[in-house]
Amino acid sequence: MAFRMFHEQDCDVSKLDGKKVAIIGYGSQGHAHALNLKDSGVDVKVGLRPGSKSKAKAEKQGLEVVSNAEAAKWADIIMILINDEYQAKMYKEDIEPNLAPGKTIAFAHGFNIHYGCITVRPDCNVIMVAPKAPGHTVRSTYVEGKGTPCLVCAHQDATGDAFDLALAYGAAIGGARAALLETDFKTETETDLFGEQNVLCGGVTDLMEAGFNTLVEAGYDPRNAYFECIHEMKLIVDLIYESGFAGMRSSISNTAEYGDYTAGPHVITEAAKEGMRYNLKRIQNGEFAKEFLLDMSEESHQVHFKAMRRQQAETLMEETGKKIRALYAWNDEDKLLNN
Ligand SMILES: NC(=O)C1=CN([C@@H]2O[C@H](COP(=O)(O)OP(=O)(O)OC[C@H]3O[C@@H](n4cnc5c(N)ncnc54)[C@H](OP(=O)(O)O)[C@@H]3O)[C@@H](O)[C@H]2O)C=CC1
Ligand SMILES: CC(=O)[C@](C)(O)C(=O)O
Ligand SMILES: [Mg+2]
Ligand SMILES: [Mg+2]
């Protein structure tokens, strides 16, 4: 299937006129969607669970917070932006009993629909508007008058205009200022899980940490290793973001560019590529999803996840990084950690 690409001129945001939009969850994506939609003139309410630590923040930012059930009853479009591992239970308990024909259920990631954890009644729409960006950047770029690309699709079209609603929603959160690329739930789920595991989060952090540890184990100062392998990464990736690999390579030295070509393949070897193919297979056959949901279940107390998080936080690299970042008055370490 040849997926189409859309921009602002292709989207009719007036499709949301008179539509009531509930954002369930107020975390990384939730706060961005709610605030961007509100700033785009959309009628928004936030659904949160009793005792939610996000409630005060949402209300402080001028949003009305109601229960999930009230939100689902009130809204025409219900965007589910809570943790993937919690969505199926919350949907069954709070959303499903409050649906009516013609409502729209929306997602920013296809996990729960693709793996069959959630099934939506056929007389309701199911759409996706999945930013290809962290939620905080979805918000910050919108405020700057820019936007982040989103993948969009209509999985169920009960009203005949589900895809138009997805385009309108994508435009209202700023995505059409960048691009809205058509997708389907299988494609978005598998490519997003692959990208976050093998490149954006899993891959690049392991690469950076391996570089840091190699230098430290060889006796170099951890601060030097941190500047070289962690801190400068943003500066290099910023150049790639703006001008691609060739643009970045036009800015670095010939020495670095030569080493890039000759040494890089000794790091990302055939074994690394085989690892990527192994990880993709586990995503496609559901093994990753099964392992994730089991490990993240309430019964498991998330002991494995919490142990991995703790182990990753208690490293010389993280300790070195905290000291380095504290050097910069302009760096607000707590901005994300306490947001
Ligand atoms: N993080 C990202 O940048 C991206 C995320 N996505 C997708 O967006 C979705 C949301 O992820 P993300 O924004 O990272 O989530 P976060 O973990 O950042 O936030 C989760 C939010 O959900 C709330 N929440 C948790 N359980 C419930 C519940 N039962 N009822 C109501 N609210 C609840 C939490 O509130 P509290 O704990 O205070 O109650 C919190 O506000 C996921 O599908 C994810 O895959 C897609 C693209 C990028
Ligand atoms: C930020 C993003 O796109 C991710 C990595 O897919 C996610 O947070 O799930
Ligand atoms: Mg992603
Ligand atoms: Mg993701």
mmCIF file of C-alpha atoms and ligand atoms in Angstrom:
data_model
loop_
_atom_site.group_PDB
_atom_site.id
_atom_site.type_symbol
_atom_site.label_atom_id
_atom_site.label_comp_id
_atom_site.label_asym_id
_atom_site.label_seq_id
_atom_site.Cartn_x
_atom_site.Cartn_y
_atom_site.Cartn_z
ATOM 1 C CA MET A 1 0.000 0.000 0.000
ATOM 2 C CA ALA A 2 1.415 3.405 -0.983
ATOM 3 C CA PHE A 3 0.909 5.581 2.065
ATOM 4 C CA ARG A 4 0.032 9.242 1.351
ATOM 5 C CA MET A 5 1.581 12.316 2.987
ATOM 6 C CA PHE A 6 -0.477 15.334 4.072
ATOM 7 C CA HIS A 7 0.291 18.905 5.081
ATOM 8 C CA GLU A 8 -1.729 21.801 6.559
ATOM 9 C CA GLN A 9 -3.436 22.628 3.261
ATOM 10 C CA ASP A 10 -4.768 19.058 3.091
ATOM 11 C CA CYS A 11 -6.379 19.163 6.543
ATOM 12 C CA ASP A 12 -9.736 20.669 7.524
ATOM 13 C CA VAL A 13 -9.386 21.552 11.217
ATOM 14 C CA SER A 14 -12.994 22.816 11.163
ATOM 15 C CA LYS A 15 -13.930 19.113 11.274
ATOM 16 C CA LEU A 16 -13.267 19.502 15.016
ATOM 17 C CA ASP A 17 -15.654 22.483 15.353
ATOM 18 C CA GLY A 18 -18.313 21.513 17.865
ATOM 19 C CA LYS A 19 -16.474 18.285 18.658
ATOM 20 C CA LYS A 20 -15.690 17.537 22.308
ATOM 21 C CA VAL A 21 -12.251 15.926 22.733
ATOM 22 C CA ALA A 22 -11.215 14.004 25.855
ATOM 23 C CA ILE A 23 -7.546 13.331 26.509
ATOM 24 C CA ILE A 24 -7.179 10.366 28.873
ATOM 25 C CA GLY A 25 -3.855 10.770 30.668
ATOM 26 C CA TYR A 26 -1.697 13.857 31.169
ATOM 27 C CA GLY A 27 1.866 12.639 30.810
ATOM 28 C CA SER A 28 4.408 13.149 28.072
ATOM 29 C CA GLN A 29 1.922 12.959 25.186
ATOM 30 C CA GLY A 30 -1.238 13.770 27.118
ATOM 31 C CA HIS A 31 -0.209 17.229 28.284
ATOM 32 C CA ALA A 32 1.052 18.114 24.802
ATOM 33 C CA HIS A 33 -2.067 17.021 22.961
ATOM 34 C CA ALA A 34 -4.413 18.669 25.490
ATOM 35 C CA LEU A 35 -2.595 22.005 25.492
ATOM 36 C CA ASN A 36 -2.012 22.079 21.730
ATOM 37 C CA LEU A 37 -5.656 21.229 21.004
ATOM 38 C CA LYS A 38 -6.816 23.848 23.514
ATOM 39 C CA ASP A 39 -4.550 26.453 21.896
ATOM 40 C CA SER A 40 -5.996 25.439 18.519
ATOM 41 C CA GLY A 41 -9.471 26.282 19.823
ATOM 42 C CA VAL A 42 -10.692 22.732 20.426
ATOM 43 C CA ASP A 43 -13.068 21.921 23.318
ATOM 44 C CA VAL A 44 -10.883 19.698 25.541
ATOM 45 C CA LYS A 45 -11.258 17.915 28.862
ATOM 46 C CA VAL A 46 -8.704 15.649 30.553
ATOM 47 C CA GLY A 47 -9.625 12.277 32.021
ATOM 48 C CA LEU A 48 -7.558 11.062 34.944
ATOM 49 C CA ARG A 49 -7.842 8.339 37.586
ATOM 50 C CA PRO A 50 -8.790 9.095 41.205
ATOM 51 C CA GLY A 51 -5.850 10.516 43.141
ATOM 52 C CA SER A 52 -3.890 11.220 39.986
ATOM 53 C CA LYS A 53 -0.630 13.095 40.502
ATOM 54 C CA SER A 54 -1.208 14.735 37.112
ATOM 55 C CA LYS A 55 -4.484 16.421 38.124
ATOM 56 C CA ALA A 56 -3.016 19.496 39.808
ATOM 57 C CA LYS A 57 -0.691 20.151 36.861
ATOM 58 C CA ALA A 58 -3.468 19.868 34.292
ATOM 59 C CA GLU A 59 -5.722 22.209 36.264
ATOM 60 C CA LYS A 60 -2.851 24.660 36.808
ATOM 61 C CA GLN A 61 -2.433 24.750 33.020
ATOM 62 C CA GLY A 62 -6.094 25.701 32.611
ATOM 63 C CA LEU A 63 -7.586 22.332 31.733
ATOM 64 C CA GLU A 64 -10.719 20.792 33.217
ATOM 65 C CA VAL A 65 -10.079 17.366 34.729
ATOM 66 C CA VAL A 66 -12.846 14.791 35.062
ATOM 67 C CA SER A 67 -12.942 11.050 35.630
ATOM 68 C CA ASN A 68 -12.249 8.729 32.720
ATOM 69 C CA ALA A 69 -15.875 7.643 32.646
ATOM 70 C CA GLU A 70 -17.180 11.215 32.631
ATOM 71 C CA ALA A 71 -14.699 12.076 29.892
ATOM 72 C CA ALA A 72 -15.790 9.133 27.758
ATOM 73 C CA LYS A 73 -19.472 9.965 28.256
ATOM 74 C CA TRP A 74 -18.933 13.676 27.411
ATOM 75 C CA ALA A 75 -16.576 13.397 24.475
ATOM 76 C CA ASP A 76 -17.068 12.771 20.782
ATOM 77 C CA ILE A 77 -13.358 11.918 20.398
ATOM 78 C CA ILE A 78 -11.505 10.043 23.162
ATOM 79 C CA MET A 79 -7.691 10.030 22.778
ATOM 80 C CA ILE A 80 -6.113 7.416 25.041
ATOM 81 C CA LEU A 81 -2.741 8.663 26.237
ATOM 82 C CA ILE A 82 -2.042 6.544 29.283
ATOM 83 C CA ASN A 83 0.701 3.940 29.616
ATOM 84 C CA ASP A 84 0.324 1.165 27.027
ATOM 85 C CA GLU A 85 0.418 -1.477 29.750
ATOM 86 C CA TYR A 86 -2.601 0.048 31.524
ATOM 87 C CA GLN A 87 -4.814 0.826 28.520
ATOM 88 C CA ALA A 88 -6.741 -2.452 28.132
ATOM 89 C CA LYS A 89 -7.974 -2.553 31.751
ATOM 90 C CA MET A 90 -8.809 1.159 31.803
ATOM 91 C CA TYR A 91 -10.644 0.897 28.464
ATOM 92 C CA LYS A 92 -12.756 -2.049 29.667
ATOM 93 C CA GLU A 93 -13.621 -0.418 32.996
ATOM 94 C CA ASP A 94 -13.989 3.259 32.126
ATOM 95 C CA ILE A 95 -14.357 3.841 28.381
ATOM 96 C CA GLU A 96 -16.278 0.914 26.911
ATOM 97 C CA PRO A 97 -19.346 1.258 29.214
ATOM 98 C CA ASN A 98 -19.660 4.920 28.232
ATOM 99 C CA LEU A 99 -19.508 4.676 24.450
ATOM 100 C CA ALA A 100 -22.323 5.484 22.061
ATOM 101 C CA PRO A 101 -22.637 5.054 18.293
ATOM 102 C CA GLY A 102 -20.490 7.489 16.304
ATOM 103 C CA LYS A 103 -17.873 8.222 18.977
ATOM 104 C CA THR A 104 -14.199 8.083 18.022
ATOM 105 C CA ILE A 105 -11.468 6.262 19.966
ATOM 106 C CA ALA A 106 -7.975 7.564 19.194
ATOM 107 C CA PHE A 107 -4.480 6.330 20.019
ATOM 108 C CA ALA A 108 -0.939 7.724 19.705
ATOM 109 C CA HIS A 109 0.524 4.202 19.440
ATOM 110 C CA GLY A 110 -1.044 1.110 17.943
ATOM 111 C CA PHE A 111 0.093 -1.474 20.559
ATOM 112 C CA ASN A 112 -3.272 -2.283 22.190
ATOM 113 C CA ILE A 113 -5.303 -2.463 18.969
ATOM 114 C CA HIS A 114 -2.626 -4.283 16.968
ATOM 115 C CA TYR A 115 -1.987 -6.964 19.584
ATOM 116 C CA GLY A 116 -5.725 -7.386 20.232
ATOM 117 C CA CYS A 117 -5.721 -6.052 23.819
ATOM 118 C CA ILE A 118 -8.530 -3.604 22.952
ATOM 119 C CA THR A 119 -11.402 -4.177 20.532
ATOM 120 C CA VAL A 120 -13.701 -1.240 19.819
ATOM 121 C CA ARG A 121 -17.421 -1.770 18.983
ATOM 122 C CA PRO A 122 -18.020 -1.505 15.208
ATOM 123 C CA ASP A 123 -20.331 1.524 15.413
ATOM 124 C CA CYS A 124 -17.453 3.674 16.702
ATOM 125 C CA ASN A 125 -14.429 5.052 14.841
ATOM 126 C CA VAL A 126 -10.874 4.018 15.685
ATOM 127 C CA ILE A 127 -8.120 6.383 14.568
ATOM 128 C CA MET A 128 -4.453 6.975 15.226
ATOM 129 C CA VAL A 129 -2.456 10.194 15.443
ATOM 130 C CA ALA A 130 1.031 9.080 16.488
ATOM 131 C CA PRO A 131 3.652 11.813 16.884
ATOM 132 C CA LYS A 132 7.132 10.723 15.810
ATOM 133 C CA ALA A 133 8.491 12.727 18.730
ATOM 134 C CA PRO A 134 8.620 12.799 22.529
ATOM 135 C CA GLY A 135 5.567 14.481 24.012
ATOM 136 C CA HIS A 136 7.494 17.402 25.470
ATOM 137 C CA THR A 137 8.781 18.195 21.967
ATOM 138 C CA VAL A 138 5.277 17.917 20.528
ATOM 139 C CA ARG A 139 4.397 20.765 22.909
ATOM 140 C CA SER A 140 7.556 22.869 22.619
ATOM 141 C CA THR A 141 7.575 22.840 18.811
ATOM 142 C CA TYR A 142 3.860 23.749 18.708
ATOM 143 C CA VAL A 143 4.519 26.755 20.943
ATOM 144 C CA GLU A 144 7.338 27.793 18.589
ATOM 145 C CA GLY A 145 4.869 27.731 15.685
ATOM 146 C CA LYS A 146 6.393 24.535 14.322
ATOM 147 C CA GLY A 147 5.319 20.904 14.640
ATOM 148 C CA THR A 148 6.452 17.290 14.765
ATOM 149 C CA PRO A 149 5.602 14.670 12.125
ATOM 150 C CA CYS A 150 2.774 12.236 12.956
ATOM 151 C CA LEU A 151 1.613 8.928 11.524
ATOM 152 C CA VAL A 152 -2.139 8.907 10.964
ATOM 153 C CA CYS A 153 -4.785 6.342 10.041
ATOM 154 C CA ALA A 154 -8.385 5.259 10.407
ATOM 155 C CA HIS A 155 -8.686 1.666 11.570
ATOM 156 C CA GLN A 156 -12.485 1.693 11.890
ATOM 157 C CA ASP A 157 -14.649 4.232 10.032
ATOM 158 C CA ALA A 158 -18.207 4.059 11.377
ATOM 159 C CA THR A 159 -19.094 7.669 10.523
ATOM 160 C CA GLY A 160 -17.526 7.893 7.070
ATOM 161 C CA ASP A 161 -15.162 10.710 8.051
ATOM 162 C CA ALA A 162 -12.785 8.983 10.489
ATOM 163 C CA PHE A 163 -9.673 9.680 8.415
ATOM 164 C CA ASP A 164 -10.665 13.352 8.004
ATOM 165 C CA LEU A 165 -10.972 13.553 11.794
ATOM 166 C CA ALA A 166 -7.475 12.039 12.134
ATOM 167 C CA LEU A 167 -6.093 14.649 9.742
ATOM 168 C CA ALA A 168 -7.897 17.458 11.572
ATOM 169 C CA TYR A 169 -6.596 16.213 14.933
ATOM 170 C CA GLY A 170 -3.062 15.869 13.560
ATOM 171 C CA ALA A 171 -3.234 19.431 12.268
ATOM 172 C CA ALA A 172 -4.674 20.764 15.545
ATOM 173 C CA ILE A 173 -1.702 19.403 17.536
ATOM 174 C CA GLY A 174 0.684 20.984 15.023
ATOM 175 C CA GLY A 175 1.680 17.807 13.201
ATOM 176 C CA ALA A 176 0.588 18.997 9.750
ATOM 177 C CA ARG A 177 3.081 21.876 10.027
ATOM 178 C CA ALA A 178 5.699 19.112 9.648
ATOM 179 C CA ALA A 179 3.930 16.212 7.894
ATOM 180 C CA LEU A 180 1.174 13.680 8.461
ATOM 181 C CA LEU A 181 2.153 10.324 6.969
ATOM 182 C CA GLU A 182 -0.571 7.748 6.447
ATOM 183 C CA THR A 183 -0.044 4.402 8.187
ATOM 184 C CA ASP A 184 -1.948 1.466 9.654
ATOM 185 C CA PHE A 185 -1.898 0.057 13.181
ATOM 186 C CA LYS A 186 0.370 -2.874 12.312
ATOM 187 C CA THR A 187 2.938 -0.684 10.553
ATOM 188 C CA GLU A 188 3.034 2.034 13.227
ATOM 189 C CA THR A 189 3.230 -0.457 16.077
ATOM 190 C CA GLU A 190 6.008 -2.554 14.567
ATOM 191 C CA THR A 191 8.100 0.361 13.291
ATOM 192 C CA ASP A 192 7.710 2.413 16.473
ATOM 193 C CA LEU A 193 8.659 -0.487 18.730
ATOM 194 C CA PHE A 194 11.568 -1.330 16.420
ATOM 195 C CA GLY A 195 12.818 2.261 16.310
ATOM 196 C CA GLU A 196 12.661 2.839 20.044
ATOM 197 C CA GLN A 197 14.304 -0.483 20.877
ATOM 198 C CA ASN A 198 17.062 -0.596 18.263
ATOM 199 C CA VAL A 199 17.932 2.994 17.379
ATOM 200 C CA LEU A 200 16.383 5.896 19.288
ATOM 201 C CA CYS A 201 16.450 4.580 22.866
ATOM 202 C CA GLY A 202 17.824 1.025 23.181
ATOM 203 C CA GLY A 203 20.399 1.205 20.434
ATOM 204 C CA VAL A 204 21.847 4.665 20.862
ATOM 205 C CA THR A 205 22.068 4.540 24.666
ATOM 206 C CA ASP A 206 23.910 1.225 24.543
ATOM 207 C CA LEU A 207 26.257 2.636 21.905
ATOM 208 C CA MET A 208 26.981 5.760 23.933
ATOM 209 C CA GLU A 209 27.454 3.856 27.181
ATOM 210 C CA ALA A 210 29.740 1.304 25.498
ATOM 211 C CA GLY A 211 31.879 4.181 24.207
ATOM 212 C CA PHE A 212 32.030 5.801 27.642
ATOM 213 C CA ASN A 213 32.956 2.510 29.364
ATOM 214 C CA THR A 214 35.596 1.640 26.742
ATOM 215 C CA LEU A 215 37.419 4.922 27.370
ATOM 216 C CA VAL A 216 37.096 4.683 31.174
ATOM 217 C CA GLU A 217 38.285 1.059 31.211
ATOM 218 C CA ALA A 218 41.293 2.203 29.154
ATOM 219 C CA GLY A 219 42.126 4.680 31.932
ATOM 220 C CA TYR A 220 40.785 7.944 30.542
ATOM 221 C CA ASP A 221 39.067 10.515 32.796
ATOM 222 C CA PRO A 222 35.324 9.783 33.035
ATOM 223 C CA ARG A 223 34.593 13.484 32.502
ATOM 224 C CA ASN A 224 36.493 13.390 29.198
ATOM 225 C CA ALA A 225 34.675 10.176 28.232
ATOM 226 C CA TYR A 226 31.345 11.813 29.080
ATOM 227 C CA PHE A 227 32.042 14.959 27.052
ATOM 228 C CA GLU A 228 33.186 12.819 24.102
ATOM 229 C CA CYS A 229 30.606 10.036 23.995
ATOM 230 C CA ILE A 230 27.481 11.469 25.636
ATOM 231 C CA HIS A 231 27.474 15.237 25.798
ATOM 232 C CA GLU A 232 28.575 15.917 22.225
ATOM 233 C CA MET A 233 26.047 13.486 20.762
ATOM 234 C CA LYS A 234 23.287 16.131 20.794
ATOM 235 C CA LEU A 235 25.510 18.536 18.865
ATOM 236 C CA ILE A 236 26.225 15.934 16.186
ATOM 237 C CA VAL A 237 22.596 14.752 15.984
ATOM 238 C CA ASP A 238 21.369 18.360 15.779
ATOM 239 C CA LEU A 239 23.478 18.741 12.602
ATOM 240 C CA ILE A 240 22.025 15.504 11.209
ATOM 241 C CA TYR A 241 18.485 16.741 12.099
ATOM 242 C CA GLU A 242 19.106 19.967 10.179
ATOM 243 C CA SER A 243 21.225 18.786 7.248
ATOM 244 C CA GLY A 244 21.393 14.993 7.148
ATOM 245 C CA PHE A 245 24.509 12.855 7.400
ATOM 246 C CA ALA A 246 26.230 14.728 4.550
ATOM 247 C CA GLY A 247 25.543 18.077 6.234
ATOM 248 C CA MET A 248 26.927 16.851 9.556
ATOM 249 C CA ARG A 249 29.974 15.447 7.788
ATOM 250 C CA SER A 250 30.575 18.800 6.120
ATOM 251 C CA SER A 251 30.899 20.329 9.596
ATOM 252 C CA ILE A 252 33.200 17.768 11.249
ATOM 253 C CA SER A 253 36.879 17.409 10.346
ATOM 254 C CA ASN A 254 38.123 15.205 7.510
ATOM 255 C CA THR A 255 39.858 13.242 10.259
ATOM 256 C CA ALA A 256 36.533 12.486 11.918
ATOM 257 C CA GLU A 257 34.792 11.827 8.599
ATOM 258 C CA TYR A 258 37.519 9.392 7.522
ATOM 259 C CA GLY A 259 37.243 7.574 10.871
ATOM 260 C CA ASP A 260 33.461 7.609 10.542
ATOM 261 C CA TYR A 261 33.686 5.585 7.316
ATOM 262 C CA THR A 262 36.527 3.245 8.296
ATOM 263 C CA ALA A 263 35.883 2.532 11.994
ATOM 264 C CA GLY A 264 32.070 2.694 12.160
ATOM 265 C CA PRO A 265 31.517 -0.681 10.457
ATOM 266 C CA HIS A 266 33.676 -2.342 13.126
ATOM 267 C CA VAL A 267 31.141 -1.196 15.728
ATOM 268 C CA ILE A 268 27.846 -1.785 13.969
ATOM 269 C CA THR A 269 28.860 -5.169 12.628
ATOM 270 C CA GLU A 270 26.792 -7.896 10.952
ATOM 271 C CA ALA A 271 26.165 -9.220 14.471
ATOM 272 C CA ALA A 272 24.556 -5.895 15.426
ATOM 273 C CA LYS A 273 22.367 -6.007 12.308
ATOM 274 C CA GLU A 274 21.436 -9.613 13.136
ATOM 275 C CA GLY A 275 20.427 -8.390 16.587
ATOM 276 C CA MET A 276 18.142 -5.822 14.998
ATOM 277 C CA ARG A 277 16.536 -8.501 12.841
ATOM 278 C CA TYR A 278 16.063 -10.690 15.951
ATOM 279 C CA ASN A 279 14.393 -7.815 17.819
ATOM 280 C CA LEU A 280 12.118 -7.057 14.856
ATOM 281 C CA LYS A 281 11.045 -10.699 14.673
ATOM 282 C CA ARG A 282 10.097 -10.628 18.399
ATOM 283 C CA ILE A 283 7.998 -7.524 17.761
ATOM 284 C CA GLN A 284 6.283 -9.043 14.739
ATOM 285 C CA ASN A 285 5.483 -12.388 16.384
ATOM 286 C CA GLY A 286 4.230 -10.829 19.635
ATOM 287 C CA GLU A 287 6.987 -12.183 21.874
ATOM 288 C CA PHE A 288 8.060 -8.699 22.940
ATOM 289 C CA ALA A 289 4.481 -7.620 23.628
ATOM 290 C CA LYS A 290 3.810 -10.727 25.730
ATOM 291 C CA GLU A 291 7.009 -10.302 27.751
ATOM 292 C CA PHE A 292 6.333 -6.558 28.244
ATOM 293 C CA LEU A 293 2.721 -7.014 29.409
ATOM 294 C CA LEU A 294 3.657 -9.854 31.782
ATOM 295 C CA ASP A 295 6.586 -7.935 33.258
ATOM 296 C CA MET A 296 4.513 -4.749 33.608
ATOM 297 C CA SER A 297 1.422 -6.423 35.091
ATOM 298 C CA GLU A 298 0.223 -5.458 38.554
ATOM 299 C CA GLU A 299 0.822 -9.072 39.681
ATOM 300 C CA SER A 300 4.529 -8.790 38.774
ATOM 301 C CA HIS A 301 4.925 -5.559 40.775
ATOM 302 C CA GLN A 302 7.091 -4.580 37.783
ATOM 303 C CA VAL A 303 10.095 -5.948 39.691
ATOM 304 C CA HIS A 304 12.117 -6.607 36.514
ATOM 305 C CA PHE A 305 11.385 -3.138 35.059
ATOM 306 C CA LYS A 306 12.208 -1.422 38.347
ATOM 307 C CA ALA A 307 15.443 -3.404 38.734
ATOM 308 C CA MET A 308 16.557 -2.521 35.205
ATOM 309 C CA ARG A 309 15.700 1.160 35.811
ATOM 310 C CA ARG A 310 17.676 1.145 39.069
ATOM 311 C CA GLN A 311 20.698 -0.633 37.581
ATOM 312 C CA GLN A 312 20.806 1.800 34.670
ATOM 313 C CA ALA A 313 20.602 4.803 36.988
ATOM 314 C CA GLU A 314 23.375 3.668 39.328
ATOM 315 C CA THR A 315 26.341 3.858 36.947
ATOM 316 C CA LEU A 316 29.558 5.890 36.829
ATOM 317 C CA MET A 317 28.290 7.354 33.549
ATOM 318 C CA GLU A 318 25.103 8.702 35.159
ATOM 319 C CA GLU A 319 27.048 9.953 38.164
ATOM 320 C CA THR A 320 29.544 11.705 35.904
ATOM 321 C CA GLY A 321 26.732 13.153 33.837
ATOM 322 C CA LYS A 322 24.988 14.687 36.834
ATOM 323 C CA LYS A 323 28.199 16.493 37.790
ATOM 324 C CA ILE A 324 28.775 17.712 34.223
ATOM 325 C CA ARG A 325 25.192 18.923 33.743
ATOM 326 C CA ALA A 326 25.332 20.752 37.087
ATOM 327 C CA LEU A 327 28.119 22.890 35.593
ATOM 328 C CA TYR A 328 25.597 24.556 33.320
ATOM 329 C CA ALA A 329 23.411 27.224 34.948
ATOM 330 C CA TRP A 330 21.160 27.062 31.895
ATOM 331 C CA ASN A 331 20.524 23.354 32.340
ATOM 332 C CA ASP A 332 17.365 22.610 34.329
ATOM 333 C CA GLU A 333 17.952 18.984 35.343
ATOM 334 C CA ASP A 334 14.593 18.824 37.057
ATOM 335 C CA LYS A 335 12.663 20.097 34.031
ATOM 336 C CA LEU A 336 11.859 16.603 32.813
ATOM 337 C CA LEU A 337 12.455 14.524 35.891
ATOM 338 C CA ASN A 338 9.918 16.501 37.916
ATOM 339 C CA ASN A 339 7.555 17.415 35.090
HETATM 340 N N1 LIG B 1 6.193 9.346 25.463
HETATM 341 C C1 LIG B 1 6.158 9.689 24.175
HETATM 342 O O1 LIG B 1 6.761 10.667 23.762
HETATM 343 C C2 LIG B 1 5.313 8.932 23.214
HETATM 344 C C3 LIG B 1 4.291 8.126 23.665
HETATM 345 N N2 LIG B 1 3.421 7.585 22.767
HETATM 346 C C4 LIG B 1 2.271 6.843 23.249
HETATM 347 O O2 LIG B 1 1.446 7.725 24.000
HETATM 348 C C5 LIG B 1 0.747 6.983 25.006
HETATM 349 C C6 LIG B 1 1.005 7.621 26.366
HETATM 350 O O3 LIG B 1 2.359 7.467 26.660
HETATM 351 P P1 LIG B 1 3.151 8.560 27.544
HETATM 352 O O4 LIG B 1 2.644 9.924 27.208
HETATM 353 O O5 LIG B 1 4.584 8.263 27.396
HETATM 354 O O6 LIG B 1 2.634 8.189 29.010
HETATM 355 P P2 LIG B 1 3.221 8.740 30.396
HETATM 356 O O7 LIG B 1 3.742 7.572 31.151
HETATM 357 O O8 LIG B 1 4.090 9.912 30.157
HETATM 358 O O9 LIG B 1 1.896 9.289 31.121
HETATM 359 C C7 LIG B 1 0.872 8.408 31.480
HETATM 360 C C8 LIG B 1 -0.302 9.241 31.938
HETATM 361 O O10 LIG B 1 -1.411 8.392 32.084
HETATM 362 C C9 LIG B 1 -1.998 8.604 33.364
HETATM 363 N N3 LIG B 1 -2.640 7.351 33.758
HETATM 364 C C10 LIG B 1 -2.060 6.176 34.057
HETATM 365 N N4 LIG B 1 -3.016 5.255 34.295
HETATM 366 C C11 LIG B 1 -4.212 5.884 34.151
HETATM 367 C C12 LIG B 1 -5.567 5.488 34.252
HETATM 368 N N5 LIG B 1 -5.906 4.233 34.580
HETATM 369 N N6 LIG B 1 -6.526 6.398 34.007
HETATM 370 C C13 LIG B 1 -6.213 7.667 33.650
HETATM 371 N N7 LIG B 1 -4.943 8.123 33.546
HETATM 372 C C14 LIG B 1 -3.966 7.221 33.785
HETATM 373 C C15 LIG B 1 -0.865 9.063 34.248
HETATM 374 O O11 LIG B 1 -1.376 9.886 35.277
HETATM 375 P P3 LIG B 1 -1.119 9.610 36.838
HETATM 376 O O12 LIG B 1 -0.041 8.567 36.965
HETATM 377 O O13 LIG B 1 -0.731 10.918 37.397
HETATM 378 O O14 LIG B 1 -2.438 9.168 37.341
HETATM 379 C C16 LIG B 1 -0.072 9.924 33.275
HETATM 380 O O15 LIG B 1 -0.670 11.196 33.251
HETATM 381 C C17 LIG B 1 1.250 5.551 24.887
HETATM 382 O O16 LIG B 1 0.376 4.828 24.055
HETATM 383 C C18 LIG B 1 2.606 5.734 24.194
HETATM 384 O O17 LIG B 1 3.020 4.580 23.506
HETATM 385 C C19 LIG B 1 3.493 7.817 21.414
HETATM 386 C C20 LIG B 1 4.497 8.607 20.928
HETATM 387 C C21 LIG B 1 5.546 9.110 21.780
HETATM 388 C C1 LIG B 2 9.087 9.202 21.850
HETATM 389 C C2 LIG B 2 8.698 8.083 20.997
HETATM 390 O O1 LIG B 2 8.446 8.223 19.799
HETATM 391 C C3 LIG B 2 8.751 6.720 21.510
HETATM 392 C C4 LIG B 2 10.222 6.436 21.730
HETATM 393 O O2 LIG B 2 8.196 5.866 20.539
HETATM 394 C C5 LIG B 2 8.018 6.484 22.807
HETATM 395 O O3 LIG B 2 8.234 7.258 23.756
HETATM 396 O O4 LIG B 2 7.229 5.490 22.839
HETATM 397 MG MG MG B 3 7.902 6.687 18.772
HETATM 398 MG MG MG B 4 6.905 4.402 21.226
#
